[in-house]
């Protein structure tokens, strides 16, 4: 079952339960997924669906962060939206899982003591393996920690 079908089913359930806020959030997510599919002119892959969901989460988080301090209503609405959107977001990799991937990449490249010069090679090999499953900033920090400082 694609994410579009899942979101549509949840939206119908929200309408039956008269949960307007949830229905509105799901409607917005469904529109974003459909627009991406229309732009692509074919069905979305799971990775592309997850990308759209993460983008919606990021935009909602930014709206929440940029809301004026005296606008508690905006912050509250964004928190409710984020809770709904996170239900459909893919599971994020833990730091331990990312470290394991880093070690596998190092072994695959034959690098025993990684230095700053090796970071580009490591990231080039690592990012496709964790794309969509881990935050790039976190991956970058963990690779930096794995490097041997001169």
mmCIF file of N, CA, C and O in Angstrom, residues 40-143:
data_model
loop_
_atom_site.group_PDB
_atom_site.id
_atom_site.type_symbol
_atom_site.label_atom_id
_atom_site.label_comp_id
_atom_site.label_asym_id
_atom_site.label_seq_id
_atom_site.Cartn_x
_atom_site.Cartn_y
_atom_site.Cartn_z
ATOM 1 N N UNK A 40 6.401 14.067 -11.393
ATOM 2 C CA UNK A 40 7.226 12.955 -11.864
ATOM 3 C C UNK A 40 6.559 12.203 -13.018
ATOM 4 O O UNK A 40 7.227 11.513 -13.781
ATOM 5 N N UNK A 41 5.260 12.304 -13.111
ATOM 6 C CA UNK A 41 4.438 11.625 -14.129
ATOM 7 C C UNK A 41 4.432 10.102 -13.986
ATOM 8 O O UNK A 41 4.268 9.379 -14.964
ATOM 9 N N UNK A 42 4.660 9.634 -12.774
ATOM 10 C CA UNK A 42 4.518 8.205 -12.471
ATOM 11 C C UNK A 42 4.455 8.056 -10.953
ATOM 12 O O UNK A 42 4.651 9.020 -10.220
ATOM 13 N N UNK A 43 4.182 6.827 -10.511
ATOM 14 C CA UNK A 43 4.069 6.600 -9.069
ATOM 15 C C UNK A 43 5.400 6.877 -8.378
ATOM 16 O O UNK A 43 6.477 6.648 -8.950
ATOM 17 N N UNK A 44 5.293 7.326 -7.124
ATOM 18 C CA UNK A 44 6.495 7.618 -6.347
ATOM 19 C C UNK A 44 7.070 6.347 -5.744
ATOM 20 O O UNK A 44 6.328 5.424 -5.391
ATOM 21 N N UNK A 45 8.375 6.323 -5.602
ATOM 22 C CA UNK A 45 9.010 5.227 -4.881
ATOM 23 C C UNK A 45 8.856 5.510 -3.395
ATOM 24 O O UNK A 45 8.520 6.625 -2.993
ATOM 25 N N UNK A 46 9.137 4.521 -2.581
ATOM 26 C CA UNK A 46 9.026 4.711 -1.130
ATOM 27 C C UNK A 46 9.974 5.808 -0.651
ATOM 28 O O UNK A 46 9.619 6.634 0.192
ATOM 29 N N UNK A 47 11.178 5.846 -1.208
ATOM 30 C CA UNK A 47 12.152 6.874 -0.824
ATOM 31 C C UNK A 47 11.641 8.272 -1.171
ATOM 32 O O UNK A 47 11.804 9.215 -0.387
ATOM 33 N N UNK A 48 11.016 8.407 -2.327
ATOM 34 C CA UNK A 48 10.474 9.708 -2.729
ATOM 35 C C UNK A 48 9.306 10.121 -1.841
ATOM 36 O O UNK A 48 9.168 11.301 -1.489
ATOM 37 N N UNK A 49 8.470 9.151 -1.472
ATOM 38 C CA UNK A 49 7.361 9.449 -0.568
ATOM 39 C C UNK A 49 7.893 9.931 0.775
ATOM 40 O O UNK A 49 7.414 10.923 1.325
ATOM 41 N N UNK A 50 8.916 9.239 1.283
ATOM 42 C CA UNK A 50 9.516 9.623 2.559
ATOM 43 C C UNK A 50 10.150 11.007 2.474
ATOM 44 O O UNK A 50 10.109 11.774 3.433
ATOM 45 N N UNK A 51 10.722 11.316 1.328
ATOM 46 C CA UNK A 51 11.335 12.630 1.115
ATOM 47 C C UNK A 51 10.279 13.733 1.216
ATOM 48 O O UNK A 51 10.515 14.773 1.847
ATOM 49 N N UNK A 52 9.123 13.512 0.615
ATOM 50 C CA UNK A 52 8.038 14.495 0.656
ATOM 51 C C UNK A 52 7.565 14.678 2.101
ATOM 52 O O UNK A 52 7.361 15.811 2.560
ATOM 53 N N UNK A 53 7.418 13.581 2.823
ATOM 54 C CA UNK A 53 6.953 13.652 4.212
ATOM 55 C C UNK A 53 7.965 14.420 5.062
ATOM 56 O O UNK A 53 7.595 15.292 5.849
ATOM 57 N N UNK A 54 9.253 14.121 4.880
ATOM 58 C CA UNK A 54 10.293 14.822 5.644
ATOM 59 C C UNK A 54 10.300 16.316 5.311
ATOM 60 O O UNK A 54 10.510 17.151 6.192
ATOM 61 N N UNK A 55 10.052 16.641 4.060
ATOM 62 C CA UNK A 55 10.014 18.046 3.659
ATOM 63 C C UNK A 55 8.860 18.760 4.360
ATOM 64 O O UNK A 55 9.019 19.888 4.846
ATOM 65 N N UNK A 56 7.703 18.116 4.416
ATOM 66 C CA UNK A 56 6.549 18.706 5.101
ATOM 67 C C UNK A 56 6.846 18.897 6.589
ATOM 68 O O UNK A 56 6.486 19.920 7.178
ATOM 69 N N UNK A 57 7.496 17.911 7.195
ATOM 70 C CA UNK A 57 7.861 18.015 8.617
ATOM 71 C C UNK A 57 8.816 19.183 8.821
ATOM 72 O O UNK A 57 8.649 19.989 9.738
ATOM 73 N N UNK A 58 9.805 19.289 7.940
ATOM 74 C CA UNK A 58 10.794 20.356 8.060
ATOM 75 C C UNK A 58 10.135 21.731 7.921
ATOM 76 O O UNK A 58 10.419 22.651 8.697
ATOM 77 N N UNK A 59 9.237 21.879 6.954
ATOM 78 C CA UNK A 59 8.556 23.161 6.748
ATOM 79 C C UNK A 59 7.688 23.532 7.948
ATOM 80 O O UNK A 59 7.670 24.684 8.386
ATOM 81 N N UNK A 60 6.993 22.545 8.496
ATOM 82 C CA UNK A 60 6.142 22.800 9.656
ATOM 83 C C UNK A 60 6.995 23.169 10.872
ATOM 84 O O UNK A 60 6.653 24.070 11.637
ATOM 85 N N UNK A 61 8.129 22.481 11.029
ATOM 86 C CA UNK A 61 9.045 22.784 12.137
ATOM 87 C C UNK A 61 9.583 24.205 12.002
ATOM 88 O O UNK A 61 9.681 24.936 12.991
ATOM 89 N N UNK A 62 9.930 24.620 10.782
ATOM 90 C CA UNK A 62 10.431 25.974 10.549
ATOM 91 C C UNK A 62 9.353 27.008 10.866
ATOM 92 O O UNK A 62 9.644 28.047 11.461
ATOM 93 N N UNK A 63 8.123 26.717 10.481
ATOM 94 C CA UNK A 63 7.021 27.627 10.791
ATOM 95 C C UNK A 63 6.883 27.783 12.302
ATOM 96 O O UNK A 63 6.725 28.896 12.815
ATOM 97 N N UNK A 64 6.976 26.668 12.999
ATOM 98 C CA UNK A 64 6.877 26.691 14.458
ATOM 99 C C UNK A 64 8.026 27.495 15.059
ATOM 100 O O UNK A 64 7.819 28.329 15.946
ATOM 101 N N UNK A 65 9.237 27.258 14.580
ATOM 102 C CA UNK A 65 10.417 27.939 15.120
ATOM 103 C C UNK A 65 10.401 29.436 14.854
ATOM 104 O O UNK A 65 10.911 30.219 15.652
ATOM 105 N N UNK A 66 9.827 29.845 13.717
ATOM 106 C CA UNK A 66 9.827 31.256 13.339
ATOM 107 C C UNK A 66 8.597 32.021 13.829
ATOM 108 O O UNK A 66 8.508 33.230 13.621
ATOM 109 N N UNK A 67 7.687 31.319 14.483
ATOM 110 C CA UNK A 67 6.476 31.981 14.985
ATOM 111 C C UNK A 67 6.842 32.958 16.096
ATOM 112 O O UNK A 67 7.692 32.662 16.943
ATOM 113 N N UNK A 68 6.216 34.123 16.111
ATOM 114 C CA UNK A 68 6.482 35.091 17.180
ATOM 115 C C UNK A 68 6.130 34.503 18.544
ATOM 116 O O UNK A 68 5.230 33.656 18.659
ATOM 117 N N UNK A 69 6.824 34.951 19.570
ATOM 118 C CA UNK A 69 6.632 34.415 20.923
ATOM 119 C C UNK A 69 5.207 34.596 21.429
ATOM 120 O O UNK A 69 4.709 33.761 22.194
ATOM 121 N N UNK A 70 4.536 35.662 21.005
ATOM 122 C CA UNK A 70 3.187 35.917 21.495
ATOM 123 C C UNK A 70 2.108 35.159 20.718
ATOM 124 O O UNK A 70 0.922 35.305 20.997
ATOM 125 N N UNK A 71 2.496 34.326 19.740
ATOM 126 C CA UNK A 71 1.538 33.567 18.934
ATOM 127 C C UNK A 71 1.550 32.086 19.318
ATOM 128 O O UNK A 71 1.969 31.210 18.564
ATOM 129 N N UNK A 72 1.088 31.799 20.512
ATOM 130 C CA UNK A 72 1.028 30.421 21.010
ATOM 131 C C UNK A 72 0.109 29.557 20.158
ATOM 132 O O UNK A 72 0.309 28.341 20.063
ATOM 133 N N UNK A 73 -0.893 30.176 19.520
ATOM 134 C CA UNK A 73 -1.819 29.410 18.687
ATOM 135 C C UNK A 73 -1.102 28.784 17.491
ATOM 136 O O UNK A 73 -1.369 27.635 17.126
ATOM 137 N N UNK A 74 -0.162 29.516 16.891
ATOM 138 C CA UNK A 74 0.593 28.988 15.748
ATOM 139 C C UNK A 74 1.470 27.826 16.203
ATOM 140 O O UNK A 74 1.525 26.779 15.546
ATOM 141 N N UNK A 75 2.147 28.014 17.325
ATOM 142 C CA UNK A 75 3.031 26.967 17.857
ATOM 143 C C UNK A 75 2.231 25.710 18.163
ATOM 144 O O UNK A 75 2.628 24.593 17.806
ATOM 145 N N UNK A 76 1.086 25.881 18.791
ATOM 146 C CA UNK A 76 0.239 24.737 19.147
ATOM 147 C C UNK A 76 -0.252 24.005 17.897
ATOM 148 O O UNK A 76 -0.232 22.769 17.832
ATOM 149 N N UNK A 77 -0.681 24.763 16.897
ATOM 150 C CA UNK A 77 -1.156 24.162 15.645
ATOM 151 C C UNK A 77 -0.029 23.384 14.956
ATOM 152 O O UNK A 77 -0.242 22.274 14.459
ATOM 153 N N UNK A 78 1.174 23.951 14.946
ATOM 154 C CA UNK A 78 2.318 23.279 14.325
ATOM 155 C C UNK A 78 2.677 21.996 15.061
ATOM 156 O O UNK A 78 3.027 20.991 14.434
ATOM 157 N N UNK A 79 2.597 22.020 16.394
ATOM 158 C CA UNK A 79 2.896 20.813 17.168
ATOM 159 C C UNK A 79 1.905 19.692 16.846
ATOM 160 O O UNK A 79 2.289 18.530 16.717
ATOM 161 N N UNK A 80 0.632 20.060 16.690
ATOM 162 C CA UNK A 80 -0.377 19.050 16.336
ATOM 163 C C UNK A 80 -0.117 18.496 14.938
ATOM 164 O O UNK A 80 -0.224 17.293 14.712
ATOM 165 N N UNK A 81 0.239 19.382 14.010
ATOM 166 C CA UNK A 81 0.551 18.932 12.650
ATOM 167 C C UNK A 81 1.758 18.006 12.644
ATOM 168 O O UNK A 81 1.766 16.989 11.954
ATOM 169 N N UNK A 82 2.792 18.387 13.393
ATOM 170 C CA UNK A 82 4.005 17.566 13.449
ATOM 171 C C UNK A 82 3.701 16.174 13.994
ATOM 172 O O UNK A 82 4.240 15.183 13.503
ATOM 173 N N UNK A 83 2.844 16.091 15.001
ATOM 174 C CA UNK A 83 2.487 14.788 15.568
ATOM 175 C C UNK A 83 1.847 13.898 14.506
ATOM 176 O O UNK A 83 2.165 12.704 14.409
ATOM 177 N N UNK A 84 0.978 14.474 13.688
ATOM 178 C CA UNK A 84 0.308 13.700 12.631
ATOM 179 C C UNK A 84 1.326 13.309 11.549
ATOM 180 O O UNK A 84 1.369 12.156 11.111
ATOM 181 N N UNK A 85 2.144 14.265 11.124
ATOM 182 C CA UNK A 85 3.105 13.995 10.051
ATOM 183 C C UNK A 85 4.128 12.932 10.459
ATOM 184 O O UNK A 85 4.528 12.097 9.643
ATOM 185 N N UNK A 86 4.533 12.955 11.715
ATOM 186 C CA UNK A 86 5.547 11.995 12.184
ATOM 187 C C UNK A 86 5.031 10.559 12.178
ATOM 188 O O UNK A 86 5.821 9.625 12.151
ATOM 189 N N UNK A 87 3.707 10.388 12.190
ATOM 190 C CA UNK A 87 3.134 9.035 12.094
ATOM 191 C C UNK A 87 3.522 8.376 10.766
ATOM 192 O O UNK A 87 3.610 7.159 10.676
ATOM 193 N N UNK A 88 3.711 9.192 9.740
ATOM 194 C CA UNK A 88 3.985 8.667 8.402
ATOM 195 C C UNK A 88 5.469 8.743 8.032
ATOM 196 O O UNK A 88 5.874 8.245 6.990
ATOM 197 N N UNK A 89 6.256 9.375 8.884
ATOM 198 C CA UNK A 89 7.682 9.527 8.602
ATOM 199 C C UNK A 89 8.397 8.194 8.786
ATOM 200 O O UNK A 89 8.013 7.375 9.621
ATOM 201 N N UNK A 90 9.457 7.976 8.003
ATOM 202 C CA UNK A 90 10.219 6.743 8.156
ATOM 203 C C UNK A 90 10.985 6.745 9.468
ATOM 204 O O UNK A 90 11.275 7.808 10.034
ATOM 205 N N UNK A 91 11.314 5.569 9.938
ATOM 206 C CA UNK A 91 12.089 5.427 11.175
ATOM 207 C C UNK A 91 13.500 5.953 10.940
ATOM 208 O O UNK A 91 14.153 5.586 9.976
ATOM 209 N N UNK A 92 13.955 6.821 11.819
ATOM 210 C CA UNK A 92 15.306 7.370 11.714
ATOM 211 C C UNK A 92 16.314 6.363 12.275
ATOM 212 O O UNK A 92 16.026 5.654 13.228
ATOM 213 N N UNK A 93 17.490 6.339 11.667
ATOM 214 C CA UNK A 93 18.555 5.464 12.160
ATOM 215 C C UNK A 93 19.099 6.018 13.473
ATOM 216 O O UNK A 93 19.212 7.222 13.650
ATOM 217 N N UNK A 94 19.472 5.121 14.380
ATOM 218 C CA UNK A 94 20.065 5.546 15.639
ATOM 219 C C UNK A 94 21.541 5.873 15.409
ATOM 220 O O UNK A 94 22.118 5.515 14.378
ATOM 221 N N UNK A 95 22.159 6.539 16.379
ATOM 222 C CA UNK A 95 23.585 6.858 16.268
ATOM 223 C C UNK A 95 24.405 5.576 16.152
ATOM 224 O O UNK A 95 25.378 5.530 15.411
ATOM 225 N N UNK A 96 23.992 4.553 16.900
ATOM 226 C CA UNK A 96 24.714 3.275 16.849
ATOM 227 C C UNK A 96 24.658 2.673 15.446
ATOM 228 O O UNK A 96 25.658 2.171 14.932
ATOM 229 N N UNK A 97 23.492 2.706 14.825
ATOM 230 C CA UNK A 97 23.343 2.153 13.477
ATOM 231 C C UNK A 97 24.188 2.939 12.476
ATOM 232 O O UNK A 97 24.804 2.357 11.575
ATOM 233 N N UNK A 98 24.239 4.264 12.643
ATOM 234 C CA UNK A 98 25.047 5.091 11.741
ATOM 235 C C UNK A 98 26.529 4.779 11.937
ATOM 236 O O UNK A 98 27.277 4.636 10.965
ATOM 237 N N UNK A 99 26.949 4.643 13.193
ATOM 238 C CA UNK A 99 28.357 4.298 13.473
ATOM 239 C C UNK A 99 28.721 2.948 12.841
ATOM 240 O O UNK A 99 29.814 2.775 12.310
ATOM 241 N N UNK A 100 27.781 2.012 12.892
ATOM 242 C CA UNK A 100 28.012 0.695 12.292
ATOM 243 C C UNK A 100 28.214 0.842 10.784
ATOM 244 O O UNK A 100 29.115 0.228 10.201
ATOM 245 N N UNK A 101 27.365 1.656 10.138
ATOM 246 C CA UNK A 101 27.503 1.909 8.696
ATOM 247 C C UNK A 101 28.851 2.561 8.387
ATOM 248 O O UNK A 101 29.510 2.217 7.408
ATOM 249 N N UNK A 102 29.266 3.518 9.235
ATOM 250 C CA UNK A 102 30.562 4.183 9.046
ATOM 251 C C UNK A 102 31.682 3.153 9.097
ATOM 252 O O UNK A 102 32.578 3.141 8.241
ATOM 253 N N UNK A 103 31.625 2.249 10.084
ATOM 254 C CA UNK A 103 32.659 1.217 10.206
ATOM 255 C C UNK A 103 32.673 0.284 9.003
ATOM 256 O O UNK A 103 33.737 -0.127 8.540
ATOM 257 N N UNK A 104 31.483 -0.047 8.489
ATOM 258 C CA UNK A 104 31.411 -0.906 7.303
ATOM 259 C C UNK A 104 32.009 -0.202 6.082
ATOM 260 O O UNK A 104 32.708 -0.834 5.279
ATOM 261 N N UNK A 105 31.744 1.088 5.951
ATOM 262 C CA UNK A 105 32.302 1.862 4.836
ATOM 263 C C UNK A 105 33.825 1.924 4.961
ATOM 264 O O UNK A 105 34.546 1.737 3.972
ATOM 265 N N UNK A 106 34.309 2.167 6.172
ATOM 266 C CA UNK A 106 35.765 2.218 6.393
ATOM 267 C C UNK A 106 36.407 0.882 6.028
ATOM 268 O O UNK A 106 37.455 0.853 5.370
ATOM 269 N N UNK A 107 35.785 -0.214 6.432
ATOM 270 C CA UNK A 107 36.307 -1.536 6.107
ATOM 271 C C UNK A 107 36.279 -1.768 4.600
ATOM 272 O O UNK A 107 37.230 -2.300 4.022
ATOM 273 N N UNK A 108 35.191 -1.352 3.958
ATOM 274 C CA UNK A 108 35.061 -1.517 2.511
ATOM 275 C C UNK A 108 36.093 -0.718 1.739
ATOM 276 O O UNK A 108 36.573 -1.153 0.688
ATOM 277 N N UNK A 109 36.439 0.455 2.250
ATOM 278 C CA UNK A 109 37.439 1.294 1.590
ATOM 279 C C UNK A 109 38.859 0.918 1.999
ATOM 280 O O UNK A 109 39.820 1.429 1.420
ATOM 281 N N UNK A 110 38.986 0.054 3.008
ATOM 282 C CA UNK A 110 40.309 -0.358 3.469
ATOM 283 C C UNK A 110 41.023 0.726 4.267
ATOM 284 O O UNK A 110 42.251 0.757 4.323
ATOM 285 N N UNK A 111 40.267 1.601 4.914
ATOM 286 C CA UNK A 111 40.858 2.683 5.708
ATOM 287 C C UNK A 111 40.875 2.253 7.174
ATOM 288 O O UNK A 111 39.829 1.994 7.764
ATOM 289 N N UNK A 112 42.081 2.174 7.737
ATOM 290 C CA UNK A 112 42.222 1.747 9.131
ATOM 291 C C UNK A 112 42.147 2.948 10.072
ATOM 292 O O UNK A 112 41.429 2.926 11.065
ATOM 293 N N UNK A 113 42.915 3.994 9.768
ATOM 294 C CA UNK A 113 42.885 5.211 10.577
ATOM 295 C C UNK A 113 42.466 6.374 9.682
ATOM 296 O O UNK A 113 43.293 6.972 9.005
ATOM 297 N N UNK A 114 41.166 6.676 9.661
ATOM 298 C CA UNK A 114 40.679 7.751 8.787
ATOM 299 C C UNK A 114 41.173 9.128 9.230
ATOM 300 O O UNK A 114 41.212 9.417 10.411
ATOM 301 N N UNK A 115 41.554 9.929 8.261
ATOM 302 C CA UNK A 115 41.989 11.293 8.542
ATOM 303 C C UNK A 115 41.023 12.257 7.847
ATOM 304 O O UNK A 115 40.121 11.837 7.121
ATOM 305 N N UNK A 116 41.249 13.535 8.058
ATOM 306 C CA UNK A 116 40.399 14.560 7.457
ATOM 307 C C UNK A 116 40.421 14.442 5.932
ATOM 308 O O UNK A 116 39.422 14.679 5.263
ATOM 309 N N UNK A 117 41.559 14.031 5.373
ATOM 310 C CA UNK A 117 41.675 13.883 3.913
ATOM 311 C C UNK A 117 40.750 12.804 3.374
ATOM 312 O O UNK A 117 40.349 12.847 2.213
ATOM 313 N N UNK A 118 40.413 11.818 4.203
ATOM 314 C CA UNK A 118 39.558 10.705 3.776
ATOM 315 C C UNK A 118 38.065 11.013 3.887
ATOM 316 O O UNK A 118 37.236 10.246 3.409
ATOM 317 N N UNK A 119 37.719 12.128 4.512
ATOM 318 C CA UNK A 119 36.308 12.414 4.795
ATOM 319 C C UNK A 119 35.452 12.437 3.535
ATOM 320 O O UNK A 119 34.342 11.904 3.520
ATOM 321 N N UNK A 120 35.952 13.032 2.463
ATOM 322 C CA UNK A 120 35.186 13.100 1.216
ATOM 323 C C UNK A 120 34.869 11.721 0.672
ATOM 324 O O UNK A 120 33.734 11.441 0.273
ATOM 325 N N UNK A 121 35.868 10.838 0.666
ATOM 326 C CA UNK A 121 35.657 9.471 0.177
ATOM 327 C C UNK A 121 34.642 8.734 1.051
ATOM 328 O O UNK A 121 33.771 8.019 0.550
ATOM 329 N N UNK A 122 34.779 8.917 2.358
ATOM 330 C CA UNK A 122 33.881 8.238 3.294
ATOM 331 C C UNK A 122 32.444 8.715 3.094
ATOM 332 O O UNK A 122 31.521 7.903 2.981
ATOM 333 N N UNK A 123 32.254 10.035 3.033
ATOM 334 C CA UNK A 123 30.901 10.588 2.878
ATOM 335 C C UNK A 123 30.279 10.174 1.540
ATOM 336 O O UNK A 123 29.090 9.873 1.469
ATOM 337 N N UNK A 124 31.100 10.139 0.493
ATOM 338 C CA UNK A 124 30.609 9.758 -0.841
ATOM 339 C C UNK A 124 30.065 8.329 -0.824
ATOM 340 O O UNK A 124 29.057 8.026 -1.456
ATOM 341 N N UNK A 125 30.732 7.472 -0.091
ATOM 342 C CA UNK A 125 30.316 6.070 -0.006
ATOM 343 C C UNK A 125 29.156 5.887 0.982
ATOM 344 O O UNK A 125 28.261 5.074 0.767
ATOM 345 N N UNK A 126 29.177 6.670 2.066
ATOM 346 C CA UNK A 126 28.225 6.492 3.162
ATOM 347 C C UNK A 126 26.840 7.085 2.879
ATOM 348 O O UNK A 126 25.826 6.454 3.177
ATOM 349 N N UNK A 127 26.777 8.273 2.308
ATOM 350 C CA UNK A 127 25.493 8.974 2.171
ATOM 351 C C UNK A 127 24.438 8.201 1.372
ATOM 352 O O UNK A 127 23.281 8.168 1.784
ATOM 353 N N UNK A 128 24.790 7.551 0.253
ATOM 354 C CA UNK A 128 23.744 6.771 -0.436
ATOM 355 C C UNK A 128 23.181 5.638 0.422
ATOM 356 O O UNK A 128 22.026 5.257 0.273
ATOM 357 N N UNK A 129 23.991 5.124 1.348
ATOM 358 C CA UNK A 129 23.546 4.015 2.195
ATOM 359 C C UNK A 129 22.570 4.470 3.284
ATOM 360 O O UNK A 129 21.748 3.674 3.739
ATOM 361 N N UNK A 130 22.684 5.723 3.715
ATOM 362 C CA UNK A 130 21.846 6.202 4.817
ATOM 363 C C UNK A 130 20.831 7.259 4.380
ATOM 364 O O UNK A 130 20.068 7.756 5.185
ATOM 365 N N UNK A 131 20.827 7.587 3.078
ATOM 366 C CA UNK A 131 19.926 8.643 2.574
ATOM 367 C C UNK A 131 18.477 8.299 2.887
ATOM 368 O O UNK A 131 18.009 7.208 2.643
ATOM 369 N N UNK A 132 17.783 9.274 3.450
ATOM 370 C CA UNK A 132 16.380 9.084 3.780
ATOM 371 C C UNK A 132 16.152 8.364 5.095
ATOM 372 O O UNK A 132 15.043 8.295 5.589
ATOM 373 N N UNK A 133 17.222 7.815 5.682
ATOM 374 C CA UNK A 133 17.089 7.084 6.932
ATOM 375 C C UNK A 133 17.780 7.788 8.088
ATOM 376 O O UNK A 133 17.575 7.437 9.240
ATOM 377 N N UNK A 134 18.653 8.746 7.761
ATOM 378 C CA UNK A 134 19.405 9.429 8.805
ATOM 379 C C UNK A 134 19.580 10.898 8.440
ATOM 380 O O UNK A 134 19.649 11.247 7.260
ATOM 381 N N UNK A 135 19.669 11.730 9.449
ATOM 382 C CA UNK A 135 19.874 13.162 9.260
ATOM 383 C C UNK A 135 21.311 13.416 8.815
ATOM 384 O O UNK A 135 22.253 12.936 9.444
ATOM 385 N N UNK A 136 21.474 14.157 7.724
ATOM 386 C CA UNK A 136 22.802 14.424 7.169
ATOM 387 C C UNK A 136 23.729 15.141 8.136
ATOM 388 O O UNK A 136 24.931 14.876 8.171
ATOM 389 N N UNK A 137 23.187 16.047 8.947
ATOM 390 C CA UNK A 137 23.999 16.777 9.917
ATOM 391 C C UNK A 137 24.556 15.809 10.955
ATOM 392 O O UNK A 137 25.741 15.880 11.323
ATOM 393 N N UNK A 138 23.719 14.878 11.414
ATOM 394 C CA UNK A 138 24.152 13.883 12.391
ATOM 395 C C UNK A 138 25.219 12.970 11.787
ATOM 396 O O UNK A 138 26.236 12.679 12.423
ATOM 397 N N UNK A 139 25.010 12.536 10.547
ATOM 398 C CA UNK A 139 25.985 11.674 9.870
ATOM 399 C C UNK A 139 27.324 12.393 9.755
ATOM 400 O O UNK A 139 28.374 11.824 10.063
ATOM 401 N N UNK A 140 27.284 13.648 9.346
ATOM 402 C CA UNK A 140 28.504 14.440 9.200
ATOM 403 C C UNK A 140 29.251 14.546 10.533
ATOM 404 O O UNK A 140 30.474 14.402 10.595
ATOM 405 N N UNK A 141 28.503 14.792 11.620
ATOM 406 C CA UNK A 141 29.130 14.909 12.947
ATOM 407 C C UNK A 141 29.777 13.588 13.359
ATOM 408 O O UNK A 141 30.906 13.562 13.851
ATOM 409 N N UNK A 142 29.086 12.471 13.140
ATOM 410 C CA UNK A 142 29.615 11.170 13.537
ATOM 411 C C UNK A 142 30.847 10.782 12.719
ATOM 412 O O UNK A 142 31.780 10.185 13.249
ATOM 413 N N UNK A 143 30.853 11.127 11.424
ATOM 414 C CA UNK A 143 32.040 10.867 10.602
ATOM 415 C C UNK A 143 33.192 11.714 11.115
ATOM 416 O O UNK A 143 34.328 11.238 11.228
#
